[in-house]
Amino acid sequence: MVSRVIPVDDFDLVIFGGTGDLARRKILPGLYLRALAGQVPPDARVIGAARAENTDEEFRALVAEAIEEFVPAARRDPEAIAAFLSRLSYVAIDATGDSGWPRLKALMRPDVVQAFYFSVAPSLFGALAERLNTQNIAGPQARIVVEKPFGRDLASARALNATLAAHFDESQIYRIDHYLGKETVQNLMAVRFANILFEPLWKSEYVDHVQITVAETVGVAGRGAYYDKSGAMRDMVQNHMMQLLCLIAMEPPYHFDPNAVRDEKLKVIRALDPVPAQDIVRGQYLAGGGEGSYLADVENPASTTESYIALKVAISNWRWKGTPFYLRTGKRLRARESEIAITFREPPHSIFDDASGWKENVLVIRLQPDEGMNMKVMIKDPGPGGMRLVQVPLDMSYAEALGDAHDDAPDAYERLIMDVIRGNQTLFMRGDEVEAAWAWTDPIIEGWETRGDRPQPYDPGTSGPEDALMLMHRDGRRWREIKS
Ligand code: BG6
C-alpha cells in the first residue's frame, strides 16, 4: 500500500497530567503510533509534566510500559519504541505554584509548534493557562488542548471559556470530543456531502425518523466517583451524541473549513426544542452476570444518576420539522454497538397490493464495531406467485471494502493530536458550540432534579429499561434491535 502519511510540522508537545490515565492509555501510545507511521518529524519532542518528582528515565520507563500495555503487539517495534522514548523528557511542575516552570521554559523551542495538552482536572485549566502566559512559555505558535468534561452546566462551561479566553485566542483552543476523531464519524460528512444520492432525500419530507444508538457493555466500576456526578446525559449526550446528531442534521457547510463546519453544527444545536419529561426515559443497571449494580459500582445506594438515557429530540428548522431524532445510550447493555439509522417514509402511493411485503428503506451507518453502511431496499421476491416484495440489504463493510487502509486507520486520539499540530480545528468543539449544548441540556437535567425523578432499573445484558420501548411504540415506531 502506498503510504498516505504526510509528516506534520516540527513540534514540542507538553502533556500536563503526563503520567495520568489518559496519557498512558491514549495520548502517549497514540503519539508512538504516529511516530511509527512516519508522521512525526525527527526533532519533535514530547514533554511529560506532572506534580510528582520523576526523572526523564523514570518517565520513559512509564511510557515504555504504557506502549507495552496499550499498543497491539504487531505494532510494537523495538527500534521505533527506542527512538520514540528518546524524544521524551519530564518536568515536575506545580500547576498552581512556581516550581518547575523555568525548567519547562528552558526545554521549549519558541520557533516550532507548541502544543499544551491539559490532561488534568478542569479546576487546573485556569492556573495552567495563566502560567503559560505569565512565565512567557507560550510562543506565537502555541495551542492548548482540553478534554471533556468541559463544564457540567452552562454556567461552569462559560466560566471555563472565559478563563481560557483570558490567556488564549479561540483559534488556539482545541476542545476534544474524541467521537469527532473516529474515522466513521468523519465519514458521516463524506457520505452526506460527497454524494448527490442522499442529500435530496435528507429532510423531513422523506425521512420518517432518525435513531442514534451508542450502546456499551461496560459498567462504571472504577470511575464511579466521576460518573455518578455526570450520568449518561452529561457524559455522552451533551457531547458525543450531540455531535453525531449535528453531523446528521446540519446544512452543507460552504467549505470543509473549521468555522464553516462549526457554524452549521451550532445552528442545529440552537434549533433543538426543549425536551418534555414524557420524551425522556432514564435507567440504572441492576446487578447481574457476576457484576455489581450501578449503585454498588458508584458506592452510593441513594444515587439517582442515570446509566442509561433515551430521548426523543425535535429540531425546529425547515429541514427537520416533523422528523424526530431518537437518541439512546447506556452502560451494561446487550452489546457494544454504535449506529445511526435513518428510516425513510413510505412512497407517496403504492402500485402494489397491501400484502406485497413492503417495508421502509433504512440507511444504517454502523460507527463501531464492524464499521460500515447498510441500505435496506425493496426488490421483487424472486420466483412465481405474483409481485411479492422483499427487503434486502446493500451492505458495505469498511474492513472488506478498504482492507489494510481500514485496519491501519489512526484511532481518534492519534488523528486529533496530529490535527492540533497541523492547526486544523474542524474536529474540535468551539466555545459557543459547547455553551449552546449546555444551554439545551441544563433545563432537561434541572427538570428531573426538581421533580425528584428516579431512573428505572434495568437488567444488564438487555437493551435498557422497558419504558424506553414505549417511547417509540407510542409513536408507532420501534427501536432497532441491539444485537449480541
Ligand atoms: C467517554 C465517556 O467520553 O466515552 C465514557 O466518558 C464512554 O463513559 C466513552 O464509555 C465511550 O467511548 P468509545 O470510544 O469507547 O465509544
Short mmCIF file of C-alpha atoms and ligand atoms in Angstrom, two decimals:
data_model
loop_
_atom_site.label_atom_id
_atom_site.label_comp_id
_atom_site.label_asym_id
_atom_site.label_seq_id
_atom_site.Cartn_x
_atom_site.Cartn_y
_atom_site.Cartn_z
CA MET A 1 0.00 0.00 0.00
CA VAL A 2 1.29 3.49 -0.83
CA SER A 3 1.86 5.48 2.35
CA ARG A 4 -0.51 8.40 2.65
CA VAL A 5 1.13 9.77 5.76
CA ILE A 6 2.13 13.40 5.48
CA PRO A 7 4.57 14.46 8.22
CA VAL A 8 3.39 17.38 10.35
CA ASP A 9 5.49 20.43 11.21
CA ASP A 10 8.11 20.18 13.92
CA PHE A 11 6.62 20.47 17.41
CA ASP A 12 7.08 20.37 21.16
CA LEU A 13 4.12 18.80 22.91
CA VAL A 14 3.71 19.18 26.66
CA ILE A 15 1.30 16.84 28.40
CA PHE A 16 0.15 18.20 31.74
CA GLY A 17 -1.04 15.12 33.59
CA GLY A 18 1.64 13.26 31.64
CA THR A 19 1.65 10.28 34.00
CA GLY A 20 -2.14 10.07 34.28
CA ASP A 21 -4.56 7.51 32.92
CA LEU A 22 -5.48 9.24 29.66
CA ALA A 23 -1.84 9.99 28.85
CA ARG A 24 -0.90 6.35 29.43
CA ARG A 25 -3.87 4.83 27.62
CA LYS A 26 -4.33 7.14 24.67
CA ILE A 27 -2.08 10.16 24.23
CA LEU A 28 1.38 8.59 24.53
CA PRO A 29 0.60 5.30 22.73
CA GLY A 30 -1.12 7.41 20.05
CA LEU A 31 1.96 9.58 19.60
CA TYR A 32 4.15 6.50 19.38
CA LEU A 33 1.92 5.06 16.64
CA ARG A 34 2.08 8.29 14.65
CA ALA A 35 5.87 8.27 15.00
CA LEU A 36 5.89 4.64 13.84
CA ALA A 37 3.82 5.66 10.83
CA GLY A 38 6.42 8.30 9.95
CA GLN A 39 4.23 11.29 10.66
CA VAL A 40 6.29 12.80 13.47
CA PRO A 41 9.28 14.89 12.36
CA PRO A 42 12.71 13.78 13.64
CA ASP A 43 13.23 16.64 16.09
CA ALA A 44 9.72 16.71 17.57
CA ARG A 45 9.63 16.24 21.33
CA VAL A 46 7.16 15.23 23.97
CA ILE A 47 7.42 16.56 27.49
CA GLY A 48 5.52 14.94 30.33
CA ALA A 49 4.60 17.29 33.15
CA ALA A 50 3.03 16.35 36.46
CA ARG A 51 3.34 17.08 40.14
CA ALA A 52 5.41 14.01 41.11
CA GLU A 53 9.20 14.13 41.02
CA ASN A 54 10.31 11.82 38.21
CA THR A 55 13.48 11.74 36.18
CA ASP A 56 13.38 11.61 32.38
CA GLU A 57 14.39 7.97 32.70
CA GLU A 58 11.52 7.17 35.05
CA PHE A 59 9.06 8.84 32.70
CA ARG A 60 10.46 6.91 29.73
CA ALA A 61 10.05 3.66 31.68
CA LEU A 62 6.42 4.55 32.40
CA VAL A 63 5.78 5.29 28.72
CA ALA A 64 7.52 2.08 27.66
CA GLU A 65 5.11 0.20 29.93
CA ALA A 66 2.14 2.07 28.54
CA ILE A 67 3.17 1.15 24.99
CA GLU A 68 3.55 -2.45 26.06
CA GLU A 69 0.09 -2.42 27.59
CA PHE A 70 -1.91 -0.38 25.10
CA VAL A 71 -0.28 -0.88 21.70
CA PRO A 72 -1.05 -4.13 19.87
CA ALA A 73 1.96 -6.46 19.72
CA ALA A 74 2.11 -6.32 15.91
CA ARG A 75 2.86 -2.62 16.08
CA ARG A 76 5.44 -2.70 18.86
CA ASP A 77 8.70 -2.26 17.03
CA PRO A 78 11.71 -2.20 19.43
CA GLU A 79 13.70 0.26 17.32
CA ALA A 80 10.76 2.59 16.84
CA ILE A 81 9.96 2.40 20.57
CA ALA A 82 13.56 3.28 21.49
CA ALA A 83 13.51 6.21 19.05
CA PHE A 84 10.21 7.40 20.46
CA LEU A 85 11.43 7.17 24.07
CA SER A 86 14.46 9.28 23.20
CA ARG A 87 12.10 12.15 22.29
CA LEU A 88 10.68 12.23 25.80
CA SER A 89 11.56 14.32 28.79
CA TYR A 90 9.85 15.08 32.06
CA VAL A 91 9.28 18.15 34.22
CA ALA A 92 7.93 18.04 37.76
CA ILE A 93 5.68 21.04 37.89
CA ASP A 94 3.37 22.71 40.35
CA ALA A 95 0.33 23.81 38.35
CA THR A 96 -0.72 26.36 40.95
CA GLY A 97 2.72 27.36 42.19
CA ASP A 98 6.08 28.44 40.78
CA SER A 99 8.20 25.32 40.77
CA GLY A 100 9.08 23.61 37.51
CA TRP A 101 8.09 26.43 35.17
CA PRO A 102 11.60 27.77 34.50
CA ARG A 103 12.76 24.27 33.56
CA LEU A 104 9.78 23.86 31.21
CA LYS A 105 10.58 27.19 29.60
CA ALA A 106 14.19 26.15 29.10
CA LEU A 107 13.07 22.97 27.35
CA MET A 108 10.64 24.61 24.90
CA ARG A 109 11.69 25.78 21.47
CA PRO A 110 9.92 29.05 20.65
CA ASP A 111 10.13 28.66 16.87
CA VAL A 112 8.22 25.39 16.48
CA VAL A 113 4.58 24.46 17.05
CA GLN A 114 3.95 24.29 20.78
CA ALA A 115 1.05 22.20 21.97
CA PHE A 116 0.00 22.08 25.62
CA TYR A 117 -2.31 19.21 26.43
CA PHE A 118 -4.31 19.82 29.63
CA SER A 119 -4.97 16.24 30.66
CA VAL A 120 -5.81 17.36 34.19
CA ALA A 121 -8.86 18.30 36.26
CA PRO A 122 -10.68 21.33 34.74
CA SER A 123 -10.11 23.17 38.02
CA LEU A 124 -6.45 23.46 36.98
CA PHE A 125 -7.07 24.83 33.46
CA GLY A 126 -7.02 28.44 34.60
CA ALA A 127 -3.80 28.12 36.59
CA LEU A 128 -2.03 26.36 33.72
CA ALA A 129 -3.20 28.83 31.07
CA GLU A 130 -2.15 31.74 33.25
CA ARG A 131 1.33 30.39 33.95
CA LEU A 132 1.99 29.54 30.33
CA ASN A 133 1.43 33.20 29.64
CA THR A 134 2.94 34.96 32.61
CA GLN A 135 6.07 32.80 32.51
CA ASN A 136 6.39 33.61 28.79
CA ILE A 137 6.40 29.98 27.80
CA ALA A 138 3.66 30.04 25.17
CA GLY A 139 5.11 31.32 21.90
CA PRO A 140 3.26 32.60 18.82
CA GLN A 141 2.52 29.06 17.64
CA ALA A 142 1.14 27.87 20.97
CA ARG A 143 -2.11 25.98 21.25
CA ILE A 144 -3.84 24.29 24.16
CA VAL A 145 -5.83 21.08 24.15
CA VAL A 146 -8.56 20.47 26.70
CA GLU A 147 -10.51 17.35 27.47
CA LYS A 148 -14.11 16.78 28.36
CA PRO A 149 -15.92 17.26 30.66
CA PHE A 150 -15.99 20.87 29.51
CA GLY A 151 -18.08 22.15 32.40
CA ARG A 152 -21.04 20.43 33.99
CA ASP A 153 -23.62 23.04 33.04
CA LEU A 154 -23.84 26.28 31.09
CA ALA A 155 -22.55 28.45 33.92
CA SER A 156 -19.43 26.36 34.52
CA ALA A 157 -18.73 25.99 30.78
CA ARG A 158 -19.00 29.76 30.37
CA ALA A 159 -16.64 30.28 33.28
CA LEU A 160 -14.13 27.83 31.76
CA ASN A 161 -14.36 29.50 28.37
CA ALA A 162 -13.78 32.88 30.00
CA THR A 163 -10.78 31.56 31.93
CA LEU A 164 -9.15 30.17 28.80
CA ALA A 165 -10.06 33.23 26.74
CA ALA A 166 -8.20 35.43 29.21
CA HIS A 167 -4.94 33.85 28.04
CA PHE A 168 -5.53 32.26 24.64
CA ASP A 169 -7.39 33.17 21.49
CA GLU A 170 -10.24 30.85 20.42
CA SER A 171 -8.11 29.85 17.41
CA GLN A 172 -5.56 28.40 19.89
CA ILE A 173 -8.06 26.37 21.95
CA TYR A 174 -8.72 22.75 20.96
CA ARG A 175 -11.64 21.20 22.89
CA ILE A 176 -11.54 17.46 22.37
CA ASP A 177 -14.59 15.33 21.72
CA HIS A 178 -12.94 12.06 20.78
CA TYR A 179 -16.02 10.94 18.81
CA LEU A 180 -15.14 13.53 16.18
CA GLY A 181 -11.77 11.82 15.71
CA LYS A 182 -13.34 8.48 14.83
CA GLU A 183 -13.00 7.62 11.16
CA THR A 184 -16.61 6.56 10.92
CA VAL A 185 -17.83 9.80 12.43
CA GLN A 186 -15.82 11.85 9.96
CA ASN A 187 -17.24 9.61 7.31
CA LEU A 188 -20.70 10.98 8.06
CA MET A 189 -19.62 14.19 6.39
CA ALA A 190 -18.13 12.36 3.42
CA VAL A 191 -21.28 10.31 2.91
CA ARG A 192 -23.54 13.30 3.13
CA PHE A 193 -21.55 15.86 1.20
CA ALA A 194 -19.63 13.84 -1.38
CA ASN A 195 -22.69 12.05 -2.75
CA ILE A 196 -25.62 13.59 -4.57
CA LEU A 197 -27.59 10.46 -3.79
CA PHE A 198 -28.64 11.20 -0.24
CA GLU A 199 -28.89 14.96 0.02
CA PRO A 200 -32.19 15.44 -1.91
CA LEU A 201 -33.88 12.95 0.43
CA TRP A 202 -32.22 14.26 3.60
CA LYS A 203 -35.20 16.15 5.05
CA SER A 204 -38.45 15.63 6.87
CA GLU A 205 -40.39 15.24 3.64
CA TYR A 206 -38.60 11.93 3.07
CA VAL A 207 -37.13 10.94 6.42
CA ASP A 208 -39.58 9.48 8.92
CA HIS A 209 -37.22 9.44 11.86
CA VAL A 210 -33.58 9.02 12.88
CA GLN A 211 -32.25 6.70 15.60
CA ILE A 212 -28.86 7.26 17.16
CA THR A 213 -27.66 4.47 19.44
CA VAL A 214 -24.46 4.29 21.45
CA ALA A 215 -24.71 1.07 23.45
CA GLU A 216 -21.92 -0.11 25.73
CA THR A 217 -21.37 -3.33 27.63
CA VAL A 218 -19.03 -1.82 30.23
CA GLY A 219 -20.28 -0.53 33.55
CA VAL A 220 -18.88 2.34 35.55
CA ALA A 221 -16.88 0.39 38.12
CA GLY A 222 -13.56 2.10 38.70
CA ARG A 223 -14.78 5.53 37.65
CA GLY A 224 -17.88 5.74 39.79
CA ALA A 225 -16.84 8.94 41.55
CA TYR A 226 -16.72 10.85 38.26
CA TYR A 227 -19.64 9.09 36.62
CA ASP A 228 -22.12 9.46 39.46
CA LYS A 229 -21.78 13.24 39.23
CA SER A 230 -22.35 13.13 35.46
CA GLY A 231 -24.67 10.38 34.30
CA ALA A 232 -25.36 9.45 30.71
CA MET A 233 -26.80 12.86 29.86
CA ARG A 234 -23.67 14.79 30.76
CA ASP A 235 -21.20 12.03 29.92
CA MET A 236 -22.49 11.06 26.46
CA VAL A 237 -25.49 13.07 25.23
CA GLN A 238 -24.31 16.65 25.76
CA ASN A 239 -21.13 15.94 23.79
CA HIS A 240 -20.68 12.73 21.74
CA MET A 241 -24.31 12.14 20.80
CA MET A 242 -24.89 15.82 20.22
CA GLN A 243 -22.00 15.82 17.75
CA LEU A 244 -23.45 12.81 15.92
CA LEU A 245 -26.84 14.48 15.75
CA CYS A 246 -25.26 17.67 14.40
CA LEU A 247 -23.36 15.87 11.66
CA ILE A 248 -26.55 14.14 10.53
CA ALA A 249 -28.78 17.19 10.78
CA MET A 250 -26.59 20.12 9.73
CA GLU A 251 -26.82 22.02 6.46
CA PRO A 252 -23.96 21.58 4.00
CA PRO A 253 -21.19 23.98 5.03
CA TYR A 254 -19.91 26.14 2.16
CA HIS A 255 -16.48 24.55 2.55
CA PHE A 256 -14.80 21.88 4.65
CA ASP A 257 -13.36 24.60 6.79
CA PRO A 258 -13.26 24.60 10.61
CA ASN A 259 -15.50 27.56 11.20
CA ALA A 260 -17.86 26.82 8.34
CA VAL A 261 -18.45 23.31 9.71
CA ARG A 262 -18.81 24.51 13.28
CA ASP A 263 -21.18 27.33 12.29
CA GLU A 264 -23.53 24.77 10.78
CA LYS A 265 -23.36 22.48 13.81
CA LEU A 266 -24.09 25.40 16.10
CA LYS A 267 -27.25 26.24 14.11
CA VAL A 268 -28.54 22.72 14.70
CA ILE A 269 -27.93 22.88 18.45
CA ARG A 270 -29.70 26.22 18.65
CA ALA A 271 -32.69 24.76 16.77
CA LEU A 272 -33.21 21.91 19.25
CA ASP A 273 -36.54 22.10 21.08
CA PRO A 274 -36.66 21.72 24.84
CA VAL A 275 -37.41 18.08 25.65
CA PRO A 276 -40.56 17.47 27.73
CA ALA A 277 -40.36 14.99 30.61
CA GLN A 278 -42.54 12.43 28.82
CA ASP A 279 -39.97 12.20 26.00
CA ILE A 280 -37.15 11.06 28.29
CA VAL A 281 -36.52 7.66 29.85
CA ARG A 282 -33.66 7.18 32.29
CA GLY A 283 -32.37 3.91 33.65
CA GLN A 284 -29.90 2.41 36.09
CA TYR A 285 -28.45 -1.06 35.67
CA LEU A 286 -29.05 -3.79 38.22
CA ALA A 287 -26.57 -6.44 39.29
CA GLY A 288 -26.17 -9.45 37.03
CA GLY A 289 -23.76 -11.61 35.09
CA GLY A 290 -21.42 -11.70 38.09
CA GLU A 291 -21.13 -7.89 38.15
CA GLY A 292 -22.43 -5.40 40.66
CA SER A 293 -25.29 -2.98 40.22
CA TYR A 294 -24.85 0.66 39.28
CA LEU A 295 -25.50 1.63 42.90
CA ALA A 296 -22.74 -0.72 44.06
CA ASP A 297 -20.35 0.46 41.33
CA VAL A 298 -20.70 4.09 42.38
CA GLU A 299 -20.86 3.18 46.08
CA ASN A 300 -23.90 5.38 46.54
CA PRO A 301 -27.05 3.43 47.41
CA ALA A 302 -29.21 6.55 47.09
CA SER A 303 -27.91 7.65 43.69
CA THR A 304 -30.48 8.90 41.18
CA THR A 305 -27.91 9.28 38.39
CA GLU A 306 -28.73 7.53 35.11
CA SER A 307 -26.52 4.96 33.42
CA TYR A 308 -28.99 4.84 30.52
CA ILE A 309 -30.97 7.50 28.74
CA ALA A 310 -33.33 7.52 25.78
CA LEU A 311 -34.86 10.70 24.48
CA LYS A 312 -36.89 11.99 21.61
CA VAL A 313 -35.46 15.18 20.20
CA ALA A 314 -37.15 17.63 17.84
CA ILE A 315 -35.28 20.07 15.63
CA SER A 316 -37.24 23.18 14.79
CA ASN A 317 -35.99 24.18 11.39
CA TRP A 318 -37.23 23.86 7.81
CA ARG A 319 -35.32 20.71 7.09
CA TRP A 320 -36.29 18.67 10.13
CA LYS A 321 -39.62 19.91 11.47
CA GLY A 322 -41.72 16.74 11.90
CA THR A 323 -38.83 14.25 11.91
CA PRO A 324 -37.97 13.09 15.43
CA PHE A 325 -34.46 12.07 16.36
CA TYR A 326 -34.48 9.27 18.94
CA LEU A 327 -31.26 9.06 20.95
CA ARG A 328 -30.28 6.31 23.37
CA THR A 329 -27.11 5.42 25.17
CA GLY A 330 -26.33 3.26 28.15
CA LYS A 331 -23.90 1.10 30.06
CA ARG A 332 -24.05 -2.66 30.61
CA LEU A 333 -26.33 -3.21 27.63
CA ARG A 334 -26.51 -6.30 25.46
CA ALA A 335 -23.71 -5.34 23.08
CA ARG A 336 -21.21 -2.64 22.25
CA GLU A 337 -22.82 -1.12 19.24
CA SER A 338 -22.99 2.42 17.92
CA GLU A 339 -25.01 3.22 14.88
CA ILE A 340 -27.18 5.79 13.20
CA ALA A 341 -30.28 4.61 11.38
CA ILE A 342 -32.20 6.87 9.04
CA THR A 343 -35.64 5.49 8.30
CA PHE A 344 -37.31 6.87 5.20
CA ARG A 345 -41.01 7.40 4.65
CA GLU A 346 -43.38 5.33 2.58
CA PRO A 347 -43.59 6.10 -1.11
CA PRO A 348 -46.50 8.54 -1.63
CA HIS A 349 -48.53 5.92 -3.46
CA SER A 350 -48.10 2.19 -3.74
CA ILE A 351 -48.82 0.45 -7.04
CA PHE A 352 -48.50 -2.90 -5.27
CA ASP A 353 -51.04 -4.79 -3.21
CA ASP A 354 -51.07 -4.19 0.52
CA ALA A 355 -49.96 -7.76 1.09
CA SER A 356 -46.90 -7.38 -1.06
CA GLY A 357 -44.47 -7.13 1.88
CA TRP A 358 -43.43 -3.51 1.74
CA LYS A 359 -41.00 -2.20 4.39
CA GLU A 360 -39.36 1.18 4.82
CA ASN A 361 -35.97 1.99 3.34
CA VAL A 362 -33.43 2.32 6.11
CA LEU A 363 -29.90 3.63 5.85
CA VAL A 364 -27.84 2.27 8.73
CA ILE A 365 -24.43 3.77 9.37
CA ARG A 366 -22.51 1.49 11.72
CA LEU A 367 -19.99 3.51 13.72
CA GLN A 368 -18.49 0.73 15.82
CA PRO A 369 -17.69 -2.12 15.82
CA ASP A 370 -17.96 -3.66 12.32
CA GLU A 371 -17.93 -0.21 10.75
CA GLY A 372 -19.89 0.11 7.58
CA MET A 373 -23.11 1.09 5.90
CA ASN A 374 -26.22 -0.85 5.13
CA MET A 375 -29.01 0.41 2.89
CA LYS A 376 -32.17 -1.60 3.09
CA VAL A 377 -34.04 -1.57 -0.21
CA MET A 378 -37.07 -3.35 -1.61
CA ILE A 379 -36.76 -5.72 -4.53
CA LYS A 380 -39.00 -8.34 -6.09
CA ASP A 381 -39.09 -11.59 -4.19
CA PRO A 382 -37.84 -13.91 -6.89
CA GLY A 383 -39.98 -16.71 -8.32
CA PRO A 384 -43.56 -17.20 -9.33
CA GLY A 385 -46.60 -16.17 -7.31
CA GLY A 386 -47.19 -12.61 -8.40
CA MET A 387 -45.45 -9.42 -7.37
CA ARG A 388 -44.20 -10.01 -3.87
CA LEU A 389 -41.60 -7.68 -2.41
CA VAL A 390 -38.70 -8.46 -0.15
CA GLN A 391 -36.32 -6.19 1.72
CA VAL A 392 -32.63 -6.82 1.07
CA PRO A 393 -29.51 -5.12 2.41
CA LEU A 394 -26.94 -3.31 0.28
CA ASP A 395 -24.22 -3.92 2.80
CA MET A 396 -20.77 -2.37 2.85
CA SER A 397 -18.25 -3.24 5.50
CA TYR A 398 -15.23 -0.95 5.73
CA ALA A 399 -12.98 -3.86 6.58
CA GLU A 400 -13.95 -5.70 3.39
CA ALA A 401 -14.11 -2.67 1.14
CA LEU A 402 -10.95 -0.96 2.35
CA GLY A 403 -8.79 -3.76 3.74
CA ASP A 404 -5.48 -2.56 5.17
CA ALA A 405 -6.37 1.09 4.81
CA HIS A 406 -9.22 0.48 7.24
CA ASP A 407 -7.18 -1.63 9.64
CA ASP A 408 -4.33 0.90 9.77
CA ALA A 409 -6.51 3.97 10.17
CA PRO A 410 -5.36 6.02 13.16
CA ASP A 411 -7.55 5.91 16.23
CA ALA A 412 -9.41 9.02 17.33
CA TYR A 413 -6.66 10.40 19.58
CA GLU A 414 -3.91 9.89 17.01
CA ARG A 415 -5.91 11.78 14.43
CA LEU A 416 -6.90 14.60 16.77
CA ILE A 417 -3.40 15.18 18.15
CA MET A 418 -2.00 15.45 14.64
CA ASP A 419 -4.78 17.93 13.79
CA VAL A 420 -3.71 20.04 16.75
CA ILE A 421 -0.17 20.17 15.40
CA ARG A 422 -1.46 20.94 11.89
CA GLY A 423 -3.59 23.72 13.35
CA ASN A 424 -6.84 22.31 12.00
CA GLN A 425 -9.79 22.91 14.34
CA THR A 426 -12.51 21.26 12.22
CA LEU A 427 -12.86 18.29 14.54
CA PHE A 428 -12.77 20.30 17.77
CA MET A 429 -15.65 21.99 19.52
CA ARG A 430 -15.80 25.73 19.51
CA GLY A 431 -16.64 27.54 22.74
CA ASP A 432 -20.05 28.72 21.54
CA GLU A 433 -20.95 25.21 20.43
CA VAL A 434 -20.24 23.78 23.88
CA GLU A 435 -22.21 26.54 25.55
CA ALA A 436 -25.19 26.01 23.22
CA ALA A 437 -25.13 22.29 24.00
CA TRP A 438 -25.24 23.02 27.72
CA ALA A 439 -28.00 25.60 27.25
CA TRP A 440 -30.13 22.79 25.78
CA THR A 441 -29.02 20.20 28.36
CA ASP A 442 -29.44 22.25 31.55
CA PRO A 443 -33.26 22.52 31.63
CA ILE A 444 -33.57 18.78 30.98
CA ILE A 445 -31.40 17.93 33.97
CA GLU A 446 -32.97 20.65 36.11
CA GLY A 447 -36.38 19.21 35.25
CA TRP A 448 -35.69 15.79 36.67
CA GLU A 449 -33.79 17.21 39.63
CA THR A 450 -36.72 19.46 40.55
CA ARG A 451 -39.25 16.68 40.18
CA GLY A 452 -37.01 14.21 42.01
CA ASP A 453 -37.33 11.68 39.16
CA ARG A 454 -35.67 8.34 39.72
CA PRO A 455 -34.19 6.27 36.92
CA GLN A 456 -35.82 2.91 36.20
CA PRO A 457 -33.84 -0.22 36.96
CA TYR A 458 -32.88 -2.44 34.03
CA ASP A 459 -31.22 -5.80 33.79
CA PRO A 460 -27.69 -5.87 32.44
CA GLY A 461 -27.34 -7.54 29.07
CA THR A 462 -30.66 -6.14 27.83
CA SER A 463 -31.41 -3.14 25.64
CA GLY A 464 -32.37 -0.95 28.62
CA PRO A 465 -35.50 -0.15 30.61
CA GLU A 466 -38.92 -1.26 29.35
CA ASP A 467 -40.22 2.28 29.17
CA ALA A 468 -37.66 3.14 26.52
CA LEU A 469 -39.55 0.79 24.20
CA MET A 470 -42.72 2.74 24.88
CA LEU A 471 -41.02 5.97 23.87
CA MET A 472 -41.12 4.71 20.30
CA HIS A 473 -44.11 2.37 20.44
CA ARG A 474 -46.45 5.18 21.28
CA ASP A 475 -45.32 6.89 18.05
CA GLY A 476 -45.92 3.68 16.08
CA ARG A 477 -42.18 3.06 15.72
CA ARG A 478 -39.65 0.71 17.24
CA TRP A 479 -36.01 0.75 18.18
CA ARG A 480 -33.65 -1.29 16.13
CA GLU A 481 -32.52 -4.33 17.97
CA ILE A 482 -29.20 -4.18 19.80
CA LYS A 483 -27.70 -7.48 18.70
CA SER A 484 -25.40 -9.52 20.83
C1 BG6 B 1 -16.23 8.70 27.14
C2 BG6 B 1 -17.19 8.52 28.27
O1 BG6 B 1 -16.17 10.04 26.77
O2 BG6 B 1 -16.66 7.91 26.02
C3 BG6 B 1 -17.30 7.05 28.63
O3 BG6 B 1 -16.76 9.26 29.39
C4 BG6 B 1 -17.63 6.22 27.43
O4 BG6 B 1 -18.28 6.86 29.66
C5 BG6 B 1 -16.69 6.54 26.28
O5 BG6 B 1 -17.51 4.85 27.80
C6 BG6 B 1 -17.14 5.82 25.02
O6 BG6 B 1 -16.15 5.99 24.04
P1 BG6 B 1 -15.89 4.87 22.93
O7 BG6 B 1 -14.85 5.46 22.06
O8 BG6 B 1 -15.48 3.62 23.65
O9 BG6 B 1 -17.21 4.69 22.23
#
